[in-house]
Amino acid sequence: MAYLQTDVTKVTTNVLKNMKLHGEKIAMLTAYDYSMATLLDSTKIDVILVGDSAANVMEGYQTTLPITLDEMILYASSVVRAVKRALVVVDMPFGTYQGNSKLALSSAIRIMKETGADAIKLEGGQEVLESITRILSAGIPVMGHLGLTPQSINKFGTYVVRATEADEAERLIRDAHILDEAGCFSLVLEKIPAKLAQQVTSEISIPTIGIGAGSGVDGQVLVLQDMLGITQQFKPRYLRTYGTFGEDIVNAVKNYISDVKSVNFPNEKEQY
Ligand code: KIV
């Protein structure tokens, strides 16, 4: 299949809108550092998300709540230095946009100025509309995020599938329209029934990007360490792994240790 965007030298929000119009799926993965982002960008991936999942993957926290704006800026600027082509989106961390649209705008401006990223992402619908509108008014592209919103984990107490009941599904559909009409350029749908995700995707004009939301969305996103098989003991139903890099790293390090201990490394050619 000829992909629409292979000739694109820089993926923009408009490229994503065109991909939805032409039915070409959007591929998005997370990255938090220069080395991984360099590899990802070489593959012509469409979007790189500097997710606040860095709190779990990079920092070992149980939730995404503790990560700070300064930490997100450090990860994001490392990624941006590596990326020439993909659209780079940065998560606004918990506490930097909820309930205060002026704070939201200043947090978003810090991200854009100090990292050079292309867009920000934040979680929620109606309840964060004022923040979204203010950020958009400064010309900063916003990606929405509905369904399982990990920053609200303490409200729900569990990471189970969201919007399985009619009232929650109706609220999600309403919120998706609100984000579309407000001017968000795309919307992440996390861990909701596939049928609902498909309905939202057909009703709104902006591209939807799913994680645990079935195939009827406009694109998919996974956390890089999860899909590479690096994350241990995290096997949700929606996750497909594309490698056993966790095992591979452990084996490589064991071989290195063995070579060092047995003075098999370095050999004649590996010294001066
Ligand atoms: O933080 C993150 O990695 C995310 C994705 C899972 C969508 O928000």
PDB file of C-alpha atoms and ligand atoms in Angstrom:
ATOM      1  CA  MET A   1       0.000   0.000   0.000  1.00  0.00           C
ATOM      2  CA  ALA A   2       1.247   3.497  -0.823  1.00  0.00           C
ATOM      3  CA  TYR A   3       1.097   5.612   2.269  1.00  0.00           C
ATOM      4  CA  LEU A   4       0.002   9.194   1.825  1.00  0.00           C
ATOM      5  CA  GLN A   5       2.518  10.707   4.160  1.00  0.00           C
ATOM      6  CA  THR A   6       5.749   8.930   3.140  1.00  0.00           C
ATOM      7  CA  ASP A   7       6.895  11.999   1.150  1.00  0.00           C
ATOM      8  CA  VAL A   8       6.165  14.335   4.017  1.00  0.00           C
ATOM      9  CA  THR A   9       9.348  15.864   5.426  1.00  0.00           C
ATOM     10  CA  LYS A  10       7.641  17.042   8.613  1.00  0.00           C
ATOM     11  CA  VAL A  11       4.388  15.645  10.022  1.00  0.00           C
ATOM     12  CA  THR A  12       2.057  18.463  11.046  1.00  0.00           C
ATOM     13  CA  THR A  13      -1.429  18.507  12.544  1.00  0.00           C
ATOM     14  CA  ASN A  14      -2.747  19.122   9.011  1.00  0.00           C
ATOM     15  CA  VAL A  15      -1.043  15.951   7.775  1.00  0.00           C
ATOM     16  CA  LEU A  16      -2.930  13.999  10.462  1.00  0.00           C
ATOM     17  CA  LYS A  17      -6.237  15.586   9.427  1.00  0.00           C
ATOM     18  CA  ASN A  18      -5.533  14.592   5.799  1.00  0.00           C
ATOM     19  CA  MET A  19      -4.708  11.062   6.893  1.00  0.00           C
ATOM     20  CA  LYS A  20      -8.148  10.783   8.519  1.00  0.00           C
ATOM     21  CA  LEU A  21      -9.784  12.171   5.373  1.00  0.00           C
ATOM     22  CA  HIS A  22      -7.994   9.579   3.210  1.00  0.00           C
ATOM     23  CA  GLY A  23      -8.437   6.680   5.627  1.00  0.00           C
ATOM     24  CA  GLU A  24      -4.719   6.270   6.330  1.00  0.00           C
ATOM     25  CA  LYS A  25      -4.101   5.096   9.882  1.00  0.00           C
ATOM     26  CA  ILE A  26      -1.872   7.117  12.213  1.00  0.00           C
ATOM     27  CA  ALA A  27       0.936   5.322  14.088  1.00  0.00           C
ATOM     28  CA  MET A  28       2.005   6.884  17.381  1.00  0.00           C
ATOM     29  CA  LEU A  29       4.434   5.650  20.051  1.00  0.00           C
ATOM     30  CA  THR A  30       5.851   7.186  23.188  1.00  0.00           C
ATOM     31  CA  ALA A  31       9.493   8.172  23.687  1.00  0.00           C
ATOM     32  CA  TYR A  32      11.218   9.961  26.526  1.00  0.00           C
ATOM     33  CA  ASP A  33      14.878  10.140  25.501  1.00  0.00           C
ATOM     34  CA  TYR A  34      17.210  11.071  22.639  1.00  0.00           C
ATOM     35  CA  SER A  35      18.404   7.549  21.726  1.00  0.00           C
ATOM     36  CA  MET A  36      14.949   5.985  21.395  1.00  0.00           C
ATOM     37  CA  ALA A  37      13.516   9.056  19.656  1.00  0.00           C
ATOM     38  CA  THR A  38      16.334   8.904  17.067  1.00  0.00           C
ATOM     39  CA  LEU A  39      15.462   5.273  16.278  1.00  0.00           C
ATOM     40  CA  LEU A  40      11.728   6.001  16.182  1.00  0.00           C
ATOM     41  CA  ASP A  41      12.070   8.979  13.858  1.00  0.00           C
ATOM     42  CA  SER A  42      14.185   6.913  11.441  1.00  0.00           C
ATOM     43  CA  THR A  43      11.183   4.592  10.958  1.00  0.00           C
ATOM     44  CA  LYS A  44       8.942   7.427   9.704  1.00  0.00           C
ATOM     45  CA  ILE A  45       6.540   6.985  12.593  1.00  0.00           C
ATOM     46  CA  ASP A  46       3.842   9.666  12.368  1.00  0.00           C
ATOM     47  CA  VAL A  47       3.667  10.909  15.954  1.00  0.00           C
ATOM     48  CA  ILE A  48       5.960  10.637  18.988  1.00  0.00           C
ATOM     49  CA  LEU A  49       4.259  11.238  22.310  1.00  0.00           C
ATOM     50  CA  VAL A  50       6.352  12.310  25.266  1.00  0.00           C
ATOM     51  CA  GLY A  51       3.760  10.806  27.588  1.00  0.00           C
ATOM     52  CA  ASP A  52       3.479  11.355  31.298  1.00  0.00           C
ATOM     53  CA  SER A  53       3.715   7.539  31.348  1.00  0.00           C
ATOM     54  CA  ALA A  54       7.375   8.543  31.844  1.00  0.00           C
ATOM     55  CA  ALA A  55       6.356   8.661  35.518  1.00  0.00           C
ATOM     56  CA  ASN A  56       5.866   4.860  35.377  1.00  0.00           C
ATOM     57  CA  VAL A  57       8.354   3.800  32.724  1.00  0.00           C
ATOM     58  CA  MET A  58      11.282   6.119  33.449  1.00  0.00           C
ATOM     59  CA  GLU A  59      10.784   6.961  37.104  1.00  0.00           C
ATOM     60  CA  GLY A  60       9.131   3.855  38.601  1.00  0.00           C
ATOM     61  CA  TYR A  61       6.059   5.531  40.097  1.00  0.00           C
ATOM     62  CA  GLN A  62       2.788   3.577  40.420  1.00  0.00           C
ATOM     63  CA  THR A  63       0.758   6.436  38.893  1.00  0.00           C
ATOM     64  CA  THR A  64       1.418   9.348  36.541  1.00  0.00           C
ATOM     65  CA  LEU A  65       0.589  11.938  39.205  1.00  0.00           C
ATOM     66  CA  PRO A  66       4.051  12.682  40.664  1.00  0.00           C
ATOM     67  CA  ILE A  67       5.813  13.718  37.447  1.00  0.00           C
ATOM     68  CA  THR A  68       6.582  17.447  37.278  1.00  0.00           C
ATOM     69  CA  LEU A  69       6.537  20.014  34.494  1.00  0.00           C
ATOM     70  CA  ASP A  70      10.330  20.410  34.766  1.00  0.00           C
ATOM     71  CA  GLU A  71      10.786  16.636  34.327  1.00  0.00           C
ATOM     72  CA  MET A  72       8.431  16.552  31.321  1.00  0.00           C
ATOM     73  CA  ILE A  73      10.373  19.459  29.796  1.00  0.00           C
ATOM     74  CA  LEU A  74      13.660  17.575  30.272  1.00  0.00           C
ATOM     75  CA  TYR A  75      12.298  14.419  28.571  1.00  0.00           C
ATOM     76  CA  ALA A  76      10.589  16.387  25.797  1.00  0.00           C
ATOM     77  CA  SER A  77      13.592  18.537  24.926  1.00  0.00           C
ATOM     78  CA  SER A  78      15.755  15.373  24.673  1.00  0.00           C
ATOM     79  CA  VAL A  79      13.204  13.873  22.266  1.00  0.00           C
ATOM     80  CA  VAL A  80      12.848  17.035  20.196  1.00  0.00           C
ATOM     81  CA  ARG A  81      16.647  17.215  19.704  1.00  0.00           C
ATOM     82  CA  ALA A  82      16.425  13.780  18.022  1.00  0.00           C
ATOM     83  CA  VAL A  83      13.358  14.251  15.853  1.00  0.00           C
ATOM     84  CA  LYS A  84      13.264  15.803  12.413  1.00  0.00           C
ATOM     85  CA  ARG A  85      10.120  14.350  10.920  1.00  0.00           C
ATOM     86  CA  ALA A  86       7.526  13.068  13.401  1.00  0.00           C
ATOM     87  CA  LEU A  87       5.013  15.324  15.112  1.00  0.00           C
ATOM     88  CA  VAL A  88       6.142  15.596  18.748  1.00  0.00           C
ATOM     89  CA  VAL A  89       3.354  15.887  21.314  1.00  0.00           C
ATOM     90  CA  VAL A  90       4.039  16.447  25.017  1.00  0.00           C
ATOM     91  CA  ASP A  91       1.740  15.499  27.887  1.00  0.00           C
ATOM     92  CA  MET A  92       0.870  18.250  30.345  1.00  0.00           C
ATOM     93  CA  PRO A  93       1.451  16.696  33.764  1.00  0.00           C
ATOM     94  CA  PHE A  94      -1.113  16.475  36.552  1.00  0.00           C
ATOM     95  CA  GLY A  95      -1.637  19.785  38.364  1.00  0.00           C
ATOM     96  CA  THR A  96      -0.454  22.050  35.552  1.00  0.00           C
ATOM     97  CA  TYR A  97      -3.774  22.740  33.803  1.00  0.00           C
ATOM     98  CA  GLN A  98      -6.775  21.497  35.794  1.00  0.00           C
ATOM     99  CA  GLY A  99      -9.059  24.144  37.294  1.00  0.00           C
ATOM    100  CA  ASN A 100      -6.901  27.117  36.314  1.00  0.00           C
ATOM    101  CA  SER A 101      -6.768  28.184  32.688  1.00  0.00           C
ATOM    102  CA  LYS A 102      -4.108  30.872  33.272  1.00  0.00           C
ATOM    103  CA  LEU A 103      -1.806  28.270  34.826  1.00  0.00           C
ATOM    104  CA  ALA A 104      -2.692  25.951  31.935  1.00  0.00           C
ATOM    105  CA  LEU A 105      -1.591  28.530  29.387  1.00  0.00           C
ATOM    106  CA  SER A 106       1.658  29.334  31.187  1.00  0.00           C
ATOM    107  CA  SER A 107       2.447  25.590  31.555  1.00  0.00           C
ATOM    108  CA  ALA A 108       1.745  25.000  27.858  1.00  0.00           C
ATOM    109  CA  ILE A 109       3.869  28.003  26.863  1.00  0.00           C
ATOM    110  CA  ARG A 110       6.770  26.684  28.975  1.00  0.00           C
ATOM    111  CA  ILE A 111       6.522  23.319  27.195  1.00  0.00           C
ATOM    112  CA  MET A 112       6.472  24.889  23.740  1.00  0.00           C
ATOM    113  CA  LYS A 113       9.237  27.466  24.439  1.00  0.00           C
ATOM    114  CA  GLU A 114      11.606  25.226  26.396  1.00  0.00           C
ATOM    115  CA  THR A 115      11.273  22.013  24.365  1.00  0.00           C
ATOM    116  CA  GLY A 116      10.482  23.057  20.798  1.00  0.00           C
ATOM    117  CA  ALA A 117       7.696  20.431  20.644  1.00  0.00           C
ATOM    118  CA  ASP A 118       4.849  20.703  18.144  1.00  0.00           C
ATOM    119  CA  ALA A 119       1.810  20.258  20.400  1.00  0.00           C
ATOM    120  CA  ILE A 120       0.594  19.393  23.885  1.00  0.00           C
ATOM    121  CA  LYS A 121      -1.834  16.745  25.146  1.00  0.00           C
ATOM    122  CA  LEU A 122      -4.070  16.932  28.184  1.00  0.00           C
ATOM    123  CA  GLU A 123      -6.733  14.730  29.768  1.00  0.00           C
ATOM    124  CA  GLY A 124     -10.439  15.465  30.159  1.00  0.00           C
ATOM    125  CA  GLY A 125     -13.480  16.978  28.452  1.00  0.00           C
ATOM    126  CA  GLN A 126     -15.934  19.683  29.551  1.00  0.00           C
ATOM    127  CA  GLU A 127     -14.143  20.136  32.901  1.00  0.00           C
ATOM    128  CA  VAL A 128     -10.921  21.338  31.212  1.00  0.00           C
ATOM    129  CA  LEU A 129     -12.547  23.208  28.305  1.00  0.00           C
ATOM    130  CA  GLU A 130     -11.582  26.654  29.614  1.00  0.00           C
ATOM    131  CA  SER A 131      -7.930  25.587  29.808  1.00  0.00           C
ATOM    132  CA  ILE A 132      -8.053  24.076  26.316  1.00  0.00           C
ATOM    133  CA  THR A 133      -9.643  27.217  24.852  1.00  0.00           C
ATOM    134  CA  ARG A 134      -7.018  29.464  26.440  1.00  0.00           C
ATOM    135  CA  ILE A 135      -4.132  27.270  25.243  1.00  0.00           C
ATOM    136  CA  LEU A 136      -5.582  27.142  21.727  1.00  0.00           C
ATOM    137  CA  SER A 137      -5.966  30.940  21.743  1.00  0.00           C
ATOM    138  CA  ALA A 138      -2.163  31.175  21.978  1.00  0.00           C
ATOM    139  CA  GLY A 139      -1.805  29.090  18.816  1.00  0.00           C
ATOM    140  CA  ILE A 140      -0.723  25.931  20.621  1.00  0.00           C
ATOM    141  CA  PRO A 141      -2.168  22.735  19.095  1.00  0.00           C
ATOM    142  CA  VAL A 142      -3.969  20.543  21.626  1.00  0.00           C
ATOM    143  CA  MET A 143      -4.504  16.771  21.549  1.00  0.00           C
ATOM    144  CA  GLY A 144      -7.369  15.634  23.821  1.00  0.00           C
ATOM    145  CA  HIS A 145      -7.535  12.414  25.856  1.00  0.00           C
ATOM    146  CA  LEU A 146     -10.775  10.716  26.978  1.00  0.00           C
ATOM    147  CA  GLY A 147     -11.800   7.331  28.378  1.00  0.00           C
ATOM    148  CA  LEU A 148      -9.272   5.996  30.858  1.00  0.00           C
ATOM    149  CA  THR A 149      -7.525   9.162  31.993  1.00  0.00           C
ATOM    150  CA  PRO A 150      -4.702   7.999  34.285  1.00  0.00           C
ATOM    151  CA  GLN A 151      -4.338  11.384  35.989  1.00  0.00           C
ATOM    152  CA  SER A 152      -7.838  10.815  37.514  1.00  0.00           C
ATOM    153  CA  ILE A 153      -6.935   7.401  38.929  1.00  0.00           C
ATOM    154  CA  ASN A 154      -7.726   8.504  42.480  1.00  0.00           C
ATOM    155  CA  LYS A 155     -11.272   9.435  41.431  1.00  0.00           C
ATOM    156  CA  PHE A 156     -11.922   6.002  39.872  1.00  0.00           C
ATOM    157  CA  GLY A 157      -9.603   3.812  41.955  1.00  0.00           C
ATOM    158  CA  THR A 158      -9.045   1.340  39.111  1.00  0.00           C
ATOM    159  CA  TYR A 159      -7.649   1.074  35.576  1.00  0.00           C
ATOM    160  CA  VAL A 160     -10.580  -1.018  34.243  1.00  0.00           C
ATOM    161  CA  VAL A 161     -12.257  -0.348  30.884  1.00  0.00           C
ATOM    162  CA  ARG A 162     -14.195   2.946  30.899  1.00  0.00           C
ATOM    163  CA  ALA A 163     -17.576   3.991  29.471  1.00  0.00           C
ATOM    164  CA  THR A 164     -19.130   0.533  29.492  1.00  0.00           C
ATOM    165  CA  GLU A 165     -22.345   1.983  31.004  1.00  0.00           C
ATOM    166  CA  ALA A 166     -24.699   4.110  28.880  1.00  0.00           C
ATOM    167  CA  ASP A 167     -24.435   7.309  30.942  1.00  0.00           C
ATOM    168  CA  GLU A 168     -20.615   7.315  30.903  1.00  0.00           C
ATOM    169  CA  ALA A 169     -20.613   6.471  27.176  1.00  0.00           C
ATOM    170  CA  GLU A 170     -22.985   9.376  26.470  1.00  0.00           C
ATOM    171  CA  ARG A 171     -20.776  11.731  28.490  1.00  0.00           C
ATOM    172  CA  LEU A 172     -17.726  10.568  26.541  1.00  0.00           C
ATOM    173  CA  ILE A 173     -19.469  11.182  23.201  1.00  0.00           C
ATOM    174  CA  ARG A 174     -20.514  14.665  24.394  1.00  0.00           C
ATOM    175  CA  ASP A 175     -16.955  15.425  25.518  1.00  0.00           C
ATOM    176  CA  ALA A 176     -15.521  14.221  22.193  1.00  0.00           C
ATOM    177  CA  HIS A 177     -17.779  16.682  20.346  1.00  0.00           C
ATOM    178  CA  ILE A 178     -16.812  19.461  22.757  1.00  0.00           C
ATOM    179  CA  LEU A 179     -13.085  18.855  22.107  1.00  0.00           C
ATOM    180  CA  ASP A 180     -13.668  18.673  18.345  1.00  0.00           C
ATOM    181  CA  GLU A 181     -15.660  21.918  18.315  1.00  0.00           C
ATOM    182  CA  ALA A 182     -13.168  23.661  20.630  1.00  0.00           C
ATOM    183  CA  GLY A 183     -10.446  23.085  18.009  1.00  0.00           C
ATOM    184  CA  CYS A 184      -8.347  20.188  19.322  1.00  0.00           C
ATOM    185  CA  PHE A 185      -6.438  18.590  16.418  1.00  0.00           C
ATOM    186  CA  SER A 186      -6.849  14.980  17.553  1.00  0.00           C
ATOM    187  CA  LEU A 187      -8.135  12.856  20.394  1.00  0.00           C
ATOM    188  CA  VAL A 188      -6.697   9.881  22.281  1.00  0.00           C
ATOM    189  CA  LEU A 189      -9.319   7.318  23.325  1.00  0.00           C
ATOM    190  CA  GLU A 190      -7.980   5.023  26.024  1.00  0.00           C
ATOM    191  CA  LYS A 191      -9.435   1.684  27.113  1.00  0.00           C
ATOM    192  CA  ILE A 192     -13.064   2.022  26.016  1.00  0.00           C
ATOM    193  CA  PRO A 193     -15.308  -0.439  24.123  1.00  0.00           C
ATOM    194  CA  ALA A 194     -14.352  -0.737  20.440  1.00  0.00           C
ATOM    195  CA  LYS A 195     -17.918   0.004  19.297  1.00  0.00           C
ATOM    196  CA  LEU A 196     -18.023   3.265  21.232  1.00  0.00           C
ATOM    197  CA  ALA A 197     -14.596   4.318  19.897  1.00  0.00           C
ATOM    198  CA  GLN A 198     -15.784   3.594  16.352  1.00  0.00           C
ATOM    199  CA  GLN A 199     -18.933   5.662  16.897  1.00  0.00           C
ATOM    200  CA  VAL A 200     -16.941   8.622  18.245  1.00  0.00           C
ATOM    201  CA  THR A 201     -14.496   8.329  15.324  1.00  0.00           C
ATOM    202  CA  SER A 202     -17.291   8.456  12.767  1.00  0.00           C
ATOM    203  CA  GLU A 203     -19.029  11.390  14.471  1.00  0.00           C
ATOM    204  CA  ILE A 204     -16.140  13.821  14.978  1.00  0.00           C
ATOM    205  CA  SER A 205     -14.001  15.572  12.371  1.00  0.00           C
ATOM    206  CA  ILE A 206     -10.620  15.191  14.088  1.00  0.00           C
ATOM    207  CA  PRO A 207      -8.507  12.000  14.082  1.00  0.00           C
ATOM    208  CA  THR A 208      -8.935   9.622  17.026  1.00  0.00           C
ATOM    209  CA  ILE A 209      -5.946   7.634  18.272  1.00  0.00           C
ATOM    210  CA  GLY A 210      -6.772   4.565  20.322  1.00  0.00           C
ATOM    211  CA  ILE A 211      -5.067   2.563  23.030  1.00  0.00           C
ATOM    212  CA  GLY A 212      -7.247  -0.371  23.985  1.00  0.00           C
ATOM    213  CA  ALA A 213     -10.046   1.127  21.881  1.00  0.00           C
ATOM    214  CA  GLY A 214     -10.231  -1.368  18.997  1.00  0.00           C
ATOM    215  CA  SER A 215      -9.525  -0.940  15.296  1.00  0.00           C
ATOM    216  CA  GLY A 216     -12.302   1.476  14.331  1.00  0.00           C
ATOM    217  CA  VAL A 217     -10.234   4.517  15.306  1.00  0.00           C
ATOM    218  CA  ASP A 218      -7.989   6.634  13.073  1.00  0.00           C
ATOM    219  CA  GLY A 219      -4.725   5.522  14.663  1.00  0.00           C
ATOM    220  CA  GLN A 220      -3.067   3.582  17.454  1.00  0.00           C
ATOM    221  CA  VAL A 221      -0.674   4.440  20.255  1.00  0.00           C
ATOM    222  CA  LEU A 222       1.315   2.230  22.605  1.00  0.00           C
ATOM    223  CA  VAL A 223       3.931   2.904  25.238  1.00  0.00           C
ATOM    224  CA  LEU A 224       7.268   2.051  23.577  1.00  0.00           C
ATOM    225  CA  GLN A 225       8.673  -0.018  26.457  1.00  0.00           C
ATOM    226  CA  ASP A 226       5.418  -2.044  26.589  1.00  0.00           C
ATOM    227  CA  MET A 227       5.360  -2.864  22.865  1.00  0.00           C
ATOM    228  CA  LEU A 228       9.074  -3.719  22.832  1.00  0.00           C
ATOM    229  CA  GLY A 229       8.616  -6.228  25.664  1.00  0.00           C
ATOM    230  CA  ILE A 230      10.815  -4.262  28.068  1.00  0.00           C
ATOM    231  CA  THR A 231       8.136  -3.532  30.676  1.00  0.00           C
ATOM    232  CA  GLN A 232       7.809  -6.527  32.990  1.00  0.00           C
ATOM    233  CA  GLN A 233       4.510  -7.838  34.413  1.00  0.00           C
ATOM    234  CA  PHE A 234       2.278  -5.522  32.371  1.00  0.00           C
ATOM    235  CA  LYS A 235       0.177  -7.513  29.934  1.00  0.00           C
ATOM    236  CA  PRO A 236      -3.197  -5.836  29.374  1.00  0.00           C
ATOM    237  CA  ARG A 237      -5.433  -7.455  26.740  1.00  0.00           C
ATOM    238  CA  TYR A 238      -4.912  -4.613  24.264  1.00  0.00           C
ATOM    239  CA  LEU A 239      -1.107  -4.858  24.275  1.00  0.00           C
ATOM    240  CA  ARG A 240       0.680  -6.526  21.372  1.00  0.00           C
ATOM    241  CA  THR A 241       4.430  -6.900  21.882  1.00  0.00           C
ATOM    242  CA  TYR A 242       6.816  -6.575  18.938  1.00  0.00           C
ATOM    243  CA  GLY A 243       9.958  -7.954  20.495  1.00  0.00           C
ATOM    244  CA  THR A 244      11.484  -9.463  23.596  1.00  0.00           C
ATOM    245  CA  PHE A 245      13.894  -6.646  24.286  1.00  0.00           C
ATOM    246  CA  GLY A 246      13.579  -7.028  28.073  1.00  0.00           C
ATOM    247  CA  GLU A 247      14.912 -10.590  27.816  1.00  0.00           C
ATOM    248  CA  ASP A 248      17.434  -9.571  25.144  1.00  0.00           C
ATOM    249  CA  ILE A 249      18.887  -6.822  27.365  1.00  0.00           C
ATOM    250  CA  VAL A 250      19.165  -9.165  30.360  1.00  0.00           C
ATOM    251  CA  ASN A 251      20.890 -11.819  28.210  1.00  0.00           C
ATOM    252  CA  ALA A 252      23.261  -9.279  26.646  1.00  0.00           C
ATOM    253  CA  VAL A 253      24.248  -7.936  30.067  1.00  0.00           C
ATOM    254  CA  LYS A 254      24.760 -11.483  31.417  1.00  0.00           C
ATOM    255  CA  ASN A 255      27.032 -12.274  28.463  1.00  0.00           C
ATOM    256  CA  TYR A 256      28.991  -9.063  29.091  1.00  0.00           C
ATOM    257  CA  ILE A 257      29.424  -9.908  32.792  1.00  0.00           C
ATOM    258  CA  SER A 258      30.586 -13.392  31.898  1.00  0.00           C
ATOM    259  CA  ASP A 259      33.085 -12.039  29.327  1.00  0.00           C
ATOM    260  CA  VAL A 260      34.476  -9.485  31.799  1.00  0.00           C
ATOM    261  CA  LYS A 261      34.848 -12.041  34.592  1.00  0.00           C
ATOM    262  CA  SER A 262      36.514 -14.597  32.328  1.00  0.00           C
ATOM    263  CA  VAL A 263      38.774 -11.941  30.722  1.00  0.00           C
ATOM    264  CA  ASN A 264      37.235 -12.796  27.358  1.00  0.00           C
ATOM    265  CA  PHE A 265      36.565  -9.065  26.928  1.00  0.00           C
ATOM    266  CA  PRO A 266      38.446  -7.100  25.722  1.00  0.00           C
ATOM    267  CA  ASN A 267      40.376  -9.247  23.249  1.00  0.00           C
ATOM    268  CA  GLU A 268      43.532  -8.348  21.242  1.00  0.00           C
ATOM    269  CA  LYS A 269      41.555  -6.341  18.648  1.00  0.00           C
ATOM    270  CA  GLU A 270      39.614  -4.435  21.256  1.00  0.00           C
ATOM    271  CA  GLN A 271      42.608  -2.770  22.862  1.00  0.00           C
ATOM    272  CA  TYR A 272      45.333  -0.234  21.942  1.00  0.00           C
TER     273      TYR A 272
HETATM  274  O1  KIV B   1       1.235   8.972  28.876  1.00  0.00           O
HETATM  275  C1  KIV B   1       1.044   8.240  27.898  1.00  0.00           C
HETATM  276  O2  KIV B   1       1.910   7.470  27.465  1.00  0.00           O
HETATM  277  C2  KIV B   1      -0.265   8.302  27.256  1.00  0.00           C
HETATM  278  C3  KIV B   1      -0.575   7.256  26.234  1.00  0.00           C
HETATM  279  C4  KIV B   1      -0.756   5.941  26.845  1.00  0.00           C
HETATM  280  C5  KIV B   1      -1.724   7.651  25.392  1.00  0.00           C
HETATM  281  O3  KIV B   1      -1.033   9.150  27.553  1.00  0.00           O
END
